[in-house]
Short mmCIF file of C-alpha atoms and ligand atoms in Angstrom, two decimals:
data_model
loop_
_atom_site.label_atom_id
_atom_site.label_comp_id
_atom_site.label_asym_id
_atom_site.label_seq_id
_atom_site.Cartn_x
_atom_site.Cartn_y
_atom_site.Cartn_z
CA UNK X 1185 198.87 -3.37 -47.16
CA UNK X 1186 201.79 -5.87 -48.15
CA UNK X 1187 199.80 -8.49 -49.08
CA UNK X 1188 198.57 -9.57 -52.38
CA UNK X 1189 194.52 -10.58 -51.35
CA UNK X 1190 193.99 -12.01 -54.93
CA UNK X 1191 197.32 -14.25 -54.42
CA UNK X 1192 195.65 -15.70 -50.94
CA UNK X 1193 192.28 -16.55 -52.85
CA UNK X 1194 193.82 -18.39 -55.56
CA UNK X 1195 196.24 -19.95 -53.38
CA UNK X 1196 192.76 -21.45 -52.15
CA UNK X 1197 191.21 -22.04 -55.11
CA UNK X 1198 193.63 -24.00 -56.34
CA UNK X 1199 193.69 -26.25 -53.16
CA UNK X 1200 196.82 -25.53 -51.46
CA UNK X 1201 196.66 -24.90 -47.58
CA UNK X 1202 197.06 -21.09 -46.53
CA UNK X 1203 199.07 -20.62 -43.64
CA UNK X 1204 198.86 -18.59 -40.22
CA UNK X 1205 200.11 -15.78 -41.41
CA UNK X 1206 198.10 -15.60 -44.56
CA UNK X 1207 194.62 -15.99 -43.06
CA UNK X 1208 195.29 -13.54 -40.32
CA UNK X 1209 196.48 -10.55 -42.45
CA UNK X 1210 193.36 -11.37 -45.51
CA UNK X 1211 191.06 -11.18 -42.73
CA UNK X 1212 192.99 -8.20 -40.47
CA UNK X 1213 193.17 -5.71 -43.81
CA UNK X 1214 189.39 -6.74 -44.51
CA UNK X 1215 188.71 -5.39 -41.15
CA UNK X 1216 190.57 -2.13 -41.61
CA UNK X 1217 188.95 -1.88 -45.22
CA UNK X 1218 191.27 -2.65 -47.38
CA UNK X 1219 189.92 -5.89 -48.68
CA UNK X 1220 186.36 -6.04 -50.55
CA UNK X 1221 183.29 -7.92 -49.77
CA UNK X 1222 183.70 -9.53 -53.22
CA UNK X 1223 187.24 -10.94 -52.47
CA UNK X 1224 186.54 -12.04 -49.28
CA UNK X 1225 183.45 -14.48 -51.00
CA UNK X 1226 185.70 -15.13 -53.45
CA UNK X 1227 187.77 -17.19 -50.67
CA UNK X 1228 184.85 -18.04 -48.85
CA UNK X 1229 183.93 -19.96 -52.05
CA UNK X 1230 187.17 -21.34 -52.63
CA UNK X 1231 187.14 -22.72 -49.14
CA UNK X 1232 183.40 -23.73 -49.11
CA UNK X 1233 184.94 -25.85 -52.71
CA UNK X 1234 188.12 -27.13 -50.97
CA UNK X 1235 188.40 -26.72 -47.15
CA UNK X 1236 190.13 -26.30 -44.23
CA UNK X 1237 192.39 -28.43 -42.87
CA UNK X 1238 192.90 -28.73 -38.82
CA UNK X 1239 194.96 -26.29 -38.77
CA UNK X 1240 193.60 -23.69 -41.14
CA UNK X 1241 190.64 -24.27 -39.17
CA UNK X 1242 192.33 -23.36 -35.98
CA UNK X 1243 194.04 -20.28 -37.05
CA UNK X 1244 190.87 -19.02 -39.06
CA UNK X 1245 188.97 -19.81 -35.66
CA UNK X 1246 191.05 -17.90 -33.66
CA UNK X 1247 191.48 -14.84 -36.26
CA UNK X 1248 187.73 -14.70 -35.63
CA UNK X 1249 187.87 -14.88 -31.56
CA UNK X 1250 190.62 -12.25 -31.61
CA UNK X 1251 189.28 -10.31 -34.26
CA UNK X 1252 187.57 -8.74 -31.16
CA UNK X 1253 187.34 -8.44 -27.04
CA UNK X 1254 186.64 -11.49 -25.61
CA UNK X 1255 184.27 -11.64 -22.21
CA UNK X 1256 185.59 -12.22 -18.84
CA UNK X 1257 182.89 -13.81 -16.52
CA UNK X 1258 185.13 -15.26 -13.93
CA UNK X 1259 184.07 -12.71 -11.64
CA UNK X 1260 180.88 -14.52 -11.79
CA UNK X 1261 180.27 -17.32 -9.55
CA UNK X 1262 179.30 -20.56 -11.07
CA UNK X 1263 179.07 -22.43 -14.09
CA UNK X 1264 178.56 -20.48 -17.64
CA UNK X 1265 176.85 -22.44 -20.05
CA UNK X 1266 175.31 -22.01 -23.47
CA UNK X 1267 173.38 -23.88 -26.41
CA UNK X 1268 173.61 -23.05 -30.25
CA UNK X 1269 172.17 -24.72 -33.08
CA UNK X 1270 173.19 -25.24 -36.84
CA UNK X 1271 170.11 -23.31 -38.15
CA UNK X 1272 166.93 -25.10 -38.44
CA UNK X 1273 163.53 -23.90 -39.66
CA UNK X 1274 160.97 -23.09 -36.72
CA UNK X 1275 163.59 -23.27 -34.62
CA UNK X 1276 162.63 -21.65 -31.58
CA UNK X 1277 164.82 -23.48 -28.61
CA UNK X 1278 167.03 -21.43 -27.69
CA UNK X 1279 163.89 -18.06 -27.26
CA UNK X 1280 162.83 -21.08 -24.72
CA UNK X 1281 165.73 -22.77 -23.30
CA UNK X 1282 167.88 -19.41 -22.30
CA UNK X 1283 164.68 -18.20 -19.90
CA UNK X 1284 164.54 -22.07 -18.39
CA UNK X 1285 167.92 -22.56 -17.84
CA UNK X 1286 168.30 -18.70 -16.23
CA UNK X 1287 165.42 -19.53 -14.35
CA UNK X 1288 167.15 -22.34 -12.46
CA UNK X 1289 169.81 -19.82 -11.52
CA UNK X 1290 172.57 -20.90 -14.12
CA UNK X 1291 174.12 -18.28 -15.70
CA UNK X 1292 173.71 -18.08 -19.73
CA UNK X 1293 175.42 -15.32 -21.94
CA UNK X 1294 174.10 -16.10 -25.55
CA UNK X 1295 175.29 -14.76 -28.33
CA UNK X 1296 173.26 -15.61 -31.72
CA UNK X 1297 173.47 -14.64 -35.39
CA UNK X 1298 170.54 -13.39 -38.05
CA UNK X 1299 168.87 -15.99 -40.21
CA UNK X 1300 171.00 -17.63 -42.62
CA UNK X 1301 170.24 -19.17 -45.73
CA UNK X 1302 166.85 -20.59 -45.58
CA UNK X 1303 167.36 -20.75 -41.85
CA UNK X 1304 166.35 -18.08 -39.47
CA UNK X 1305 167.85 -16.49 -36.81
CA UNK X 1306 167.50 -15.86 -32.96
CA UNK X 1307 168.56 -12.23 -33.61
CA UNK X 1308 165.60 -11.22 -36.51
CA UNK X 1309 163.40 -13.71 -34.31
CA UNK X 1310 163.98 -11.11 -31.24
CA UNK X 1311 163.73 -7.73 -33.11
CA UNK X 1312 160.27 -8.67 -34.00
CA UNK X 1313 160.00 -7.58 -29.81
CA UNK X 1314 158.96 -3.54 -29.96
CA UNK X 1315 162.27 -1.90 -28.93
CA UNK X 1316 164.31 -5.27 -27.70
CA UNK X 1317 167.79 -4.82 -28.39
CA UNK X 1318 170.57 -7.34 -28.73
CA UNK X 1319 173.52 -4.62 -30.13
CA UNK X 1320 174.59 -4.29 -26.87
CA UNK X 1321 178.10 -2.82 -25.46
CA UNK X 1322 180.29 -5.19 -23.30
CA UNK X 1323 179.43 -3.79 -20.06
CA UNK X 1324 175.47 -3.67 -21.27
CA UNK X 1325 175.83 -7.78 -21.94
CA UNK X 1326 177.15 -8.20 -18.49
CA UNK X 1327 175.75 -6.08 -16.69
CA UNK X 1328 172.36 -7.86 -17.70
CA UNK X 1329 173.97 -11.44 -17.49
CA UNK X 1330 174.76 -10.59 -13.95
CA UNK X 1331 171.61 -9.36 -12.88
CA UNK X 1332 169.28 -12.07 -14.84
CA UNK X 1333 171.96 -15.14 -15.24
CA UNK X 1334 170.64 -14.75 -18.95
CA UNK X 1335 171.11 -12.41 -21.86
CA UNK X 1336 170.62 -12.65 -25.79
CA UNK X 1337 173.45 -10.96 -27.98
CA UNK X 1338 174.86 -10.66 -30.91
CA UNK X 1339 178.20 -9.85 -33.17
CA UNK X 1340 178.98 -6.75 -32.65
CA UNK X 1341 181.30 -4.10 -33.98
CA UNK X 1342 183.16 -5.05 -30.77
CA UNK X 1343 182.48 -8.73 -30.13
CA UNK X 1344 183.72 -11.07 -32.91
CA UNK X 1345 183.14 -8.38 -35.87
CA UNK X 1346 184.63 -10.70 -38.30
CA UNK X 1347 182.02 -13.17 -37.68
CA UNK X 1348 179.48 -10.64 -37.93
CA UNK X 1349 180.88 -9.15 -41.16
CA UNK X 1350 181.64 -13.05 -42.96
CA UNK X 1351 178.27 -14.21 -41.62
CA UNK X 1352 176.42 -11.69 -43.61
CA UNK X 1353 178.60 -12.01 -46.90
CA UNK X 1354 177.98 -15.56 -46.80
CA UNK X 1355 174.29 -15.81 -46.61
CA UNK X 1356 174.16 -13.85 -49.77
CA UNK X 1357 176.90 -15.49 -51.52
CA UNK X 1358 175.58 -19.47 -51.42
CA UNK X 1359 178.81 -20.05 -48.76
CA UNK X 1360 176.90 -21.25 -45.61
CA UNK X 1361 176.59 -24.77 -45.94
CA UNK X 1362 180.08 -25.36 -45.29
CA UNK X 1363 181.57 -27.34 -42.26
CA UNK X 1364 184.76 -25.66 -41.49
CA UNK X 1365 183.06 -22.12 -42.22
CA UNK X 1366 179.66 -23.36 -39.88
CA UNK X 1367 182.11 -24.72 -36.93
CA UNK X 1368 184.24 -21.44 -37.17
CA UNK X 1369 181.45 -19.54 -37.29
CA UNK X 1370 179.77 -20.97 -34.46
CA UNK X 1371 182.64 -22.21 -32.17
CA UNK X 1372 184.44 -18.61 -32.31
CA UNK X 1373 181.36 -16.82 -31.22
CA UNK X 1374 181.17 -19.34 -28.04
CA UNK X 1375 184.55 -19.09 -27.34
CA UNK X 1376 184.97 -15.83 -26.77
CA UNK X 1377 181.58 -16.17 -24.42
CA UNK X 1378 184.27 -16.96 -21.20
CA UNK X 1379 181.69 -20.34 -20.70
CA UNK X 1380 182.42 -23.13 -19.67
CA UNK X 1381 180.23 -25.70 -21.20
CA UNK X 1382 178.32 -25.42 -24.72
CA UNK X 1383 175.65 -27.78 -26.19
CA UNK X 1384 175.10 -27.96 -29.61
CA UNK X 1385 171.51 -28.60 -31.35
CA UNK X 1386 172.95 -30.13 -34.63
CA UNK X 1387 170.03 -30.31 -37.11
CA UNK X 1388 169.74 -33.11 -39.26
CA UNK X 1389 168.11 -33.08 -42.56
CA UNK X 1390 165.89 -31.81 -45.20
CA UNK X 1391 165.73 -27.96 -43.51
CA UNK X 1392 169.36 -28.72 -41.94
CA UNK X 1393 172.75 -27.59 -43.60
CA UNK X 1394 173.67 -30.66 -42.83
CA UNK X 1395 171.30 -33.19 -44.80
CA UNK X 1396 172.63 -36.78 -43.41
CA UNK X 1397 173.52 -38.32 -40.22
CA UNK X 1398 177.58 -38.30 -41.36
CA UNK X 1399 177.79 -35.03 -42.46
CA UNK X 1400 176.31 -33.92 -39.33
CA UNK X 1401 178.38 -36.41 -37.05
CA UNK X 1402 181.34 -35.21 -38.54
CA UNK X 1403 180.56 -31.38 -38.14
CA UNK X 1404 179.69 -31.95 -34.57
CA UNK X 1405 183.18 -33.45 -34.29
CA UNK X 1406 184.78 -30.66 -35.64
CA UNK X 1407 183.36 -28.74 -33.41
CA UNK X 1408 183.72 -30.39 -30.19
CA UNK X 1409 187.77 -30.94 -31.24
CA UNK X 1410 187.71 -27.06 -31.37
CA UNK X 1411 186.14 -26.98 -28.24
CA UNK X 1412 188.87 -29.18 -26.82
CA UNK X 1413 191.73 -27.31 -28.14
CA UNK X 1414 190.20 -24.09 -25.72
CA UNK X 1415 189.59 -25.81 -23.06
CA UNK X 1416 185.52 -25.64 -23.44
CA UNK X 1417 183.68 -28.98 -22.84
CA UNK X 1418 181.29 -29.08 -25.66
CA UNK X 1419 178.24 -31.74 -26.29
CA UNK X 1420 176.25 -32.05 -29.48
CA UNK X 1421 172.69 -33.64 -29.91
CA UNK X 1422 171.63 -34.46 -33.87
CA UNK X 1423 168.54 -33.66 -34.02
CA UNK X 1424 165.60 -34.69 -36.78
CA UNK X 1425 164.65 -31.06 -39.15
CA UNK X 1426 163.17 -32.94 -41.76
CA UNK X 1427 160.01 -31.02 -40.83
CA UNK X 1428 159.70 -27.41 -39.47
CA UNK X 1429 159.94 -27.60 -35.32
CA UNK X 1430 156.80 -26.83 -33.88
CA UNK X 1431 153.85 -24.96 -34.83
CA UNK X 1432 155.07 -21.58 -36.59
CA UNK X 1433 157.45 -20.46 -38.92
CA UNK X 1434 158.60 -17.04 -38.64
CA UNK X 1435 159.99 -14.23 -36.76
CA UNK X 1436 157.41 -12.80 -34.39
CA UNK X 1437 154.96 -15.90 -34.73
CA UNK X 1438 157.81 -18.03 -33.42
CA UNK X 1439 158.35 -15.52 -30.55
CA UNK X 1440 154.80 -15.97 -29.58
CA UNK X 1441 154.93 -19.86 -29.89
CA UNK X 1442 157.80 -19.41 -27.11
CA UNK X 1443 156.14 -17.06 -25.20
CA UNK X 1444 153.03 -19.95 -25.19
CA UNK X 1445 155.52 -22.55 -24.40
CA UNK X 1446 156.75 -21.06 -21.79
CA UNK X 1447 153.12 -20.84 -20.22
CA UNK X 1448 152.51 -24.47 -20.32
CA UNK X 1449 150.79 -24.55 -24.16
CA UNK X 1450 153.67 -26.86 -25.51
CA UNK X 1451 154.09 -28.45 -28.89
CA UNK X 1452 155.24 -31.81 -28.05
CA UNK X 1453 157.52 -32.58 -30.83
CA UNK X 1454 159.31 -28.75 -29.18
CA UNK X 1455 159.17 -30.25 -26.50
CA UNK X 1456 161.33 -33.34 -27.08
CA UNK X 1457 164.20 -31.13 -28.37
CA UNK X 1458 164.01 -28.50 -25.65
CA UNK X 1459 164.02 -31.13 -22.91
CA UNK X 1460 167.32 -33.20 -24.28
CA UNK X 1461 169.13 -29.92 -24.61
CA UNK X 1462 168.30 -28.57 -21.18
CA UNK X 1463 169.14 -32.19 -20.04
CA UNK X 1464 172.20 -31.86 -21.20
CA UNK X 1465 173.30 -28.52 -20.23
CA UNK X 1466 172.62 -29.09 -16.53
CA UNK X 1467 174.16 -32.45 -16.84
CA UNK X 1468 176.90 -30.36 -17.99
CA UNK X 1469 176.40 -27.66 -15.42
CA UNK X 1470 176.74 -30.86 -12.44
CA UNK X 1471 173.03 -29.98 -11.58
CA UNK X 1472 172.06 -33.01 -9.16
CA UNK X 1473 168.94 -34.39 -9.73
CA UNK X 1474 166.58 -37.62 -10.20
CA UNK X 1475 164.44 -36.08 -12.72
CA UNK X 1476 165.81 -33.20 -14.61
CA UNK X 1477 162.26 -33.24 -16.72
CA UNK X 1478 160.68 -32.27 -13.54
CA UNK X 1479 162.70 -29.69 -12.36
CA UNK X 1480 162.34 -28.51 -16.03
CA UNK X 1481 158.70 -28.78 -15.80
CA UNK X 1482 158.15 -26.78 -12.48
CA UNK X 1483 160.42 -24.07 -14.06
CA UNK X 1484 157.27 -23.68 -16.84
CA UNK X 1485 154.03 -24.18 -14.28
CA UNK X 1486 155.89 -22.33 -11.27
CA UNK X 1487 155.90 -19.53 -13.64
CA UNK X 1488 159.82 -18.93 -13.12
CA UNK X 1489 160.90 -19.26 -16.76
CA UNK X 1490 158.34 -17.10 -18.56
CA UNK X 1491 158.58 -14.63 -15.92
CA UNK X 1492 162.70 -14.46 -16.31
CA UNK X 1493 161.84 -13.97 -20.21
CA UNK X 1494 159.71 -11.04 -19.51
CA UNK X 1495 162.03 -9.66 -17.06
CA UNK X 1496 164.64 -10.40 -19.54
CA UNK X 1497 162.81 -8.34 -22.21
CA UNK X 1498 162.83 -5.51 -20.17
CA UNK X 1499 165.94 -5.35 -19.43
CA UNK X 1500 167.09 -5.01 -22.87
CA UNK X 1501 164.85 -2.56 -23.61
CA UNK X 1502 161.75 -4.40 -24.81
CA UNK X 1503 157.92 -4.14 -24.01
CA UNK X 1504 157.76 -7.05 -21.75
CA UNK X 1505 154.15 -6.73 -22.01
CA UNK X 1506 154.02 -8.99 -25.02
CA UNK X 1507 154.37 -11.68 -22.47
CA UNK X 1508 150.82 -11.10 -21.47
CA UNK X 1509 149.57 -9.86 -24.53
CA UNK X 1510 150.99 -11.92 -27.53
CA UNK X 1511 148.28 -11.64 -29.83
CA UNK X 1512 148.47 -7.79 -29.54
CA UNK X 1513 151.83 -7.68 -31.22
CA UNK X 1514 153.66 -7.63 -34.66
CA UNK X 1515 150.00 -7.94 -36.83
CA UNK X 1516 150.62 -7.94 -40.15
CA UNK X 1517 147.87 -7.28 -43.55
CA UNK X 1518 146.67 -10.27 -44.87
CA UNK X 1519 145.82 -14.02 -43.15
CA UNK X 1520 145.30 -16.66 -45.19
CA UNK X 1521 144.00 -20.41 -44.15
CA UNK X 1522 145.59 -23.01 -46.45
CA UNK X 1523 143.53 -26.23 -47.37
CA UNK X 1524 145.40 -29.40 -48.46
CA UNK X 1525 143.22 -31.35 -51.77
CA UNK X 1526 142.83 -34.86 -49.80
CA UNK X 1527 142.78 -36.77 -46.56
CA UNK X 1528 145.42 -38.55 -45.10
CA UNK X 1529 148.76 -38.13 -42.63
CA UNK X 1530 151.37 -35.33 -42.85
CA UNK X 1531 154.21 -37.66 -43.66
CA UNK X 1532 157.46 -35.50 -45.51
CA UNK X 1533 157.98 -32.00 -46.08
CA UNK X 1534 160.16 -29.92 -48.22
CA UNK X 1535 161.46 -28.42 -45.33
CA UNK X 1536 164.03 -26.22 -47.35
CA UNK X 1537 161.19 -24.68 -49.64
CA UNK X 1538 159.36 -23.52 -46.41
CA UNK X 1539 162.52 -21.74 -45.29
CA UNK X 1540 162.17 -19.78 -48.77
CA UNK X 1541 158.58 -19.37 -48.64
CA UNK X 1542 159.69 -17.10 -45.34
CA UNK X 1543 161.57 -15.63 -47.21
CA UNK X 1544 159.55 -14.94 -50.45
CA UNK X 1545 157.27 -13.59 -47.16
CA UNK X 1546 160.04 -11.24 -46.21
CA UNK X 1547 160.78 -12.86 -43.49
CA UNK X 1548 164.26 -13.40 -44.47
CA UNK X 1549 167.03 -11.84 -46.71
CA UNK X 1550 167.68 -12.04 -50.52
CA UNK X 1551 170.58 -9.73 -50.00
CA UNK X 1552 172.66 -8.51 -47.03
CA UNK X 1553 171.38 -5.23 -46.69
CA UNK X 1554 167.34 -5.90 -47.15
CA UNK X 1555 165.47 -5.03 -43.85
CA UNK X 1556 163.09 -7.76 -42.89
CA UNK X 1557 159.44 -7.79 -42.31
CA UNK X 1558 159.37 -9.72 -39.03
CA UNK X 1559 155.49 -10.32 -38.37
CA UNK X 1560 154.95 -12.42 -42.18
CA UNK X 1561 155.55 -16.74 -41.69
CA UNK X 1562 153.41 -19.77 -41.11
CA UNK X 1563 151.63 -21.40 -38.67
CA UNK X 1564 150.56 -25.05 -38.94
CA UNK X 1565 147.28 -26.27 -37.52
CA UNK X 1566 148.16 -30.11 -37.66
CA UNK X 1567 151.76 -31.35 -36.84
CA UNK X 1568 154.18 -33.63 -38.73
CA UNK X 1569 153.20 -37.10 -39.29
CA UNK X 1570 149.45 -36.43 -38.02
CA UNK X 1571 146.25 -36.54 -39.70
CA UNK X 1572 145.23 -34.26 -42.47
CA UNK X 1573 141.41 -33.32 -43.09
CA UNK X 1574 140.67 -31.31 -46.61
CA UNK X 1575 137.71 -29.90 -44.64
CA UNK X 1576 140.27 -28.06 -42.22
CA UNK X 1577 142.58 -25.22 -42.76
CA UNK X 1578 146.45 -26.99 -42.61
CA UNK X 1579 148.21 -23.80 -42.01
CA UNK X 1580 147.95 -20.11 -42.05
CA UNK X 1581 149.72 -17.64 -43.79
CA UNK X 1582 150.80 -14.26 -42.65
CA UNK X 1583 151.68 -11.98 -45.22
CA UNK X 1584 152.21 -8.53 -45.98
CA UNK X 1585 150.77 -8.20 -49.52
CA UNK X 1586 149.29 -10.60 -51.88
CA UNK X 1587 151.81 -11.46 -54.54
CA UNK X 1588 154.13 -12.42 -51.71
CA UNK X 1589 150.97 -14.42 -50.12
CA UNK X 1590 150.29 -16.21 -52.87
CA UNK X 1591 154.45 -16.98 -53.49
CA UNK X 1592 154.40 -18.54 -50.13
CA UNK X 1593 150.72 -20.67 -50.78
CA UNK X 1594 152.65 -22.12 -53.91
CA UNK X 1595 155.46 -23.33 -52.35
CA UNK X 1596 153.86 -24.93 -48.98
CA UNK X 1597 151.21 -26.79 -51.22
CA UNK X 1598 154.07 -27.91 -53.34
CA UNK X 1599 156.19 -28.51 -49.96
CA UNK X 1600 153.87 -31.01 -48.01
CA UNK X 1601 153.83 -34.69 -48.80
CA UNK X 1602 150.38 -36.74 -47.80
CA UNK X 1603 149.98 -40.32 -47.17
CA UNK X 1604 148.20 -42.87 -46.07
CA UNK X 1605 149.90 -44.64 -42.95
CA UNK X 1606 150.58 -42.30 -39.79
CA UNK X 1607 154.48 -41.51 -39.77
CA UNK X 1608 157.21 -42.27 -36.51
CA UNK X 1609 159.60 -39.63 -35.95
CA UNK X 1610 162.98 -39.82 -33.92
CA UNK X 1611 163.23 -36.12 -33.06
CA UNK X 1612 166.69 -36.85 -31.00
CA UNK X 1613 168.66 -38.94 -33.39
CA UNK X 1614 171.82 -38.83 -30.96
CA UNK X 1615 174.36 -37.28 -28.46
CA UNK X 1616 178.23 -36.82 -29.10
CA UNK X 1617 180.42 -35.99 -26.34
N1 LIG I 155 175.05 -20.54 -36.67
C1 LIG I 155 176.15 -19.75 -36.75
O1 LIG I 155 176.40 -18.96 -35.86
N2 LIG I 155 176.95 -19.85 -37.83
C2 LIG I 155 176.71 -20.71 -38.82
O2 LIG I 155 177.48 -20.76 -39.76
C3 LIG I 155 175.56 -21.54 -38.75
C4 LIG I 155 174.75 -21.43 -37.65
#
């Protein structure tokens, strides 16, 4: 190795720009080995302290993109689109927007990370499914995408490893909420889809990395300039997470909430979100139409879109009888009903401290190589800014043993906010293009 990794880290620390060259050999010797995981969050740090600038951003974007194969779909006819979202808590969409937009013949390669921080993940969310799996080789991801027009997958040792690798060493080291590190992150893995048009869900508050309006404009903009520069046309909706989206939080519970959505049994406030993001992904796509919410909606009652999940499932070598069955899966020990102390309306929510209350369930990580228990999380029996009655349960927890049960019940009855007025919520704050 001829360079110095310490020298590149302090270089960053101490604010000065690293060049091309720099960033691609750090990262290319990490790859091959030769750099630790403790150096490389040493720069992650320094960078999540002082930046990126444009062009940093660029060449650590592309070191990520080329850090692996990239996918070809032109052989495929038609427009290849995608969604991705900054990490959310109870976020579901994209479990119900791939198997609606595939449904309506559009072809969607996904490729989605694990839960980060106090976020969680498409990938744990899936391998709650008995034998599902999203590790899959190049010609296993296409093959499928072909055949279905949709496919979940992830970072692989083949596919953008180096996002894989930093991803991982970053939700253990406090470097996630970071823009450049979230838009190279995000923006590499699309890239090297081969789609043509991306949507992002940009989430907006209290559960968000991004906790304000600017912050998360400006991260959207960085990521639709990177989008530019390789010639993908990129869209981002803001939307609210200042409470947990829909009725469940956690891995296998939220599977099953998607599963029921996609059989007509929707939670409204889902609903809003899923609708603006398929909106604007067969906008994108040139889909003509009056009423997109209708062509969305006969997608769900025709049965099309829950039957492309379950065909979906199968193909990757899940038991697509879940789909029929979702109570009969992922049980876990102990259920708990949760009673709030007085009347009134669910107005605020310490959306963050419900993300760690997943985790305190197992649900999530506390270190990079901890195995999660997927069928612990939450479900909520009355939704955000609705009425609360002491007589009735407000949420149940799923838990694997007590101490962690009673963890969780500490920090949701500290987490909820109760008043007296009914609350308005703008789930779709806004659209950058
Ligand atoms: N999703 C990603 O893929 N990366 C991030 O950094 C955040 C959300």
């Amino acid at each position: 190795m001829n360079i110095l990794p310490v020298e590149i880290i302090k270089k960053k620390r101490n604010s000065f720009k690293l060049n091309k060259t720099e960033i691609e050999d750090f990262f290319k010797e990490f790859l091959k080995g030769n750099i630790k995981d403790y150096q490389v969050s040493a720069l992650l740090m320094a960078v999540y302290f002082n930046g990126l600038d444009a062009e940093e951003l660029a060449n650590y974007t592309t070191t990520i993109i080329k850090s692996g194969k990239t996918f070809d779909l032109s052989n495929l006819k038609g427009y290849k689109i995608d969604k991705h979202s900054t990490g959310g808590v109870g976020d579901k969409v994209s479990l119900i927007v791939l198997p609606i937009i595939a449904s309506l013949d559009i072809y969607i390669p996904m490729v989605s990370g694990r839960g980060l921080g106090h976020t969680g993940g498409t990938l744990d969310k899936l391998s709650s499914i008995p034998g599902f799996k999203t590790q899959l080789k190049e010609y296993e991801f296409l093959n499928i995408l072909a055949k279905e027009k949709g496919v979940f997958g992830a970072q692989t040792k083949d596919f953008v490893p180096l996002d894989k690798l930093t991803y991982a060493i970053r939700d253990a080291s406090g470097t996630v909420e970071s823009i450049p590190l979230i838009a190279a992150s995000i923006m590499s893995k699309k890239i090297a889809e081969g789609i043509n048009g991306l949507v992002l869900d940009v989430k907006v508050g209290n559960g968000a990395f991004m906790k304000d309006e600017k912050r998360a404009s400006i991260l959207a903009e960085t990521m639709i300039d990177i989008g530019k520069s390789h010639n993908l046309n990129v869209r981002a909706v803001l939307t609210d997470m200042n409470f947990p989206l829909g009725r469940t939080v956690g891995n296998a519970l939220e599977v099953k909430e998607a599963i029921e959505y996609l059989q007509g049994n929707k939670h409204i406030e889902l609903s809003k979100v899923v609708n603006k993001i398929v909106f604007e992904m067969l906008e994108m796509a040139g889909v003509k139409t009056q009423n997109i919410d209708s062509l969305i909606e006969e997608s769900i009652s025709s049965g099309k879109a829950i039957n492309k999940l379950k065909s979906i499932i199968k193909a990757q070598g899940g038991d697509p009888s879940i789909v029929d069955k979702p109570n009969n899966f992922s049980q876990v020990a102990i259920k708990k009903d949760i009673f709030l102390n007085k009347d009134g309306f669910w107005c605020g929510c310490d959306t963050y401290s419900i993300g760690i209350a997943l985790i305190s369930l197992g649900g999530g990580r506390k270190k990079k190589e901890d195995n999660i228990i997927t069928s612990t999380g939450i479900e909520f029996f009355t939704s955000p800014g609705q009425i609360i009655n002491k007589k009735e349960p407000f949420a149940r927890i799923y838990a694997e043993n007590i101490e962690a049960l009673n963890a969780a019940e500490q920090i949701l009855l500290k987490s909820v906010n109760i008043c007296k007025r009914p609350i308005e919520r703008k789930l779709v704050i806004k659209t950058i293009k």
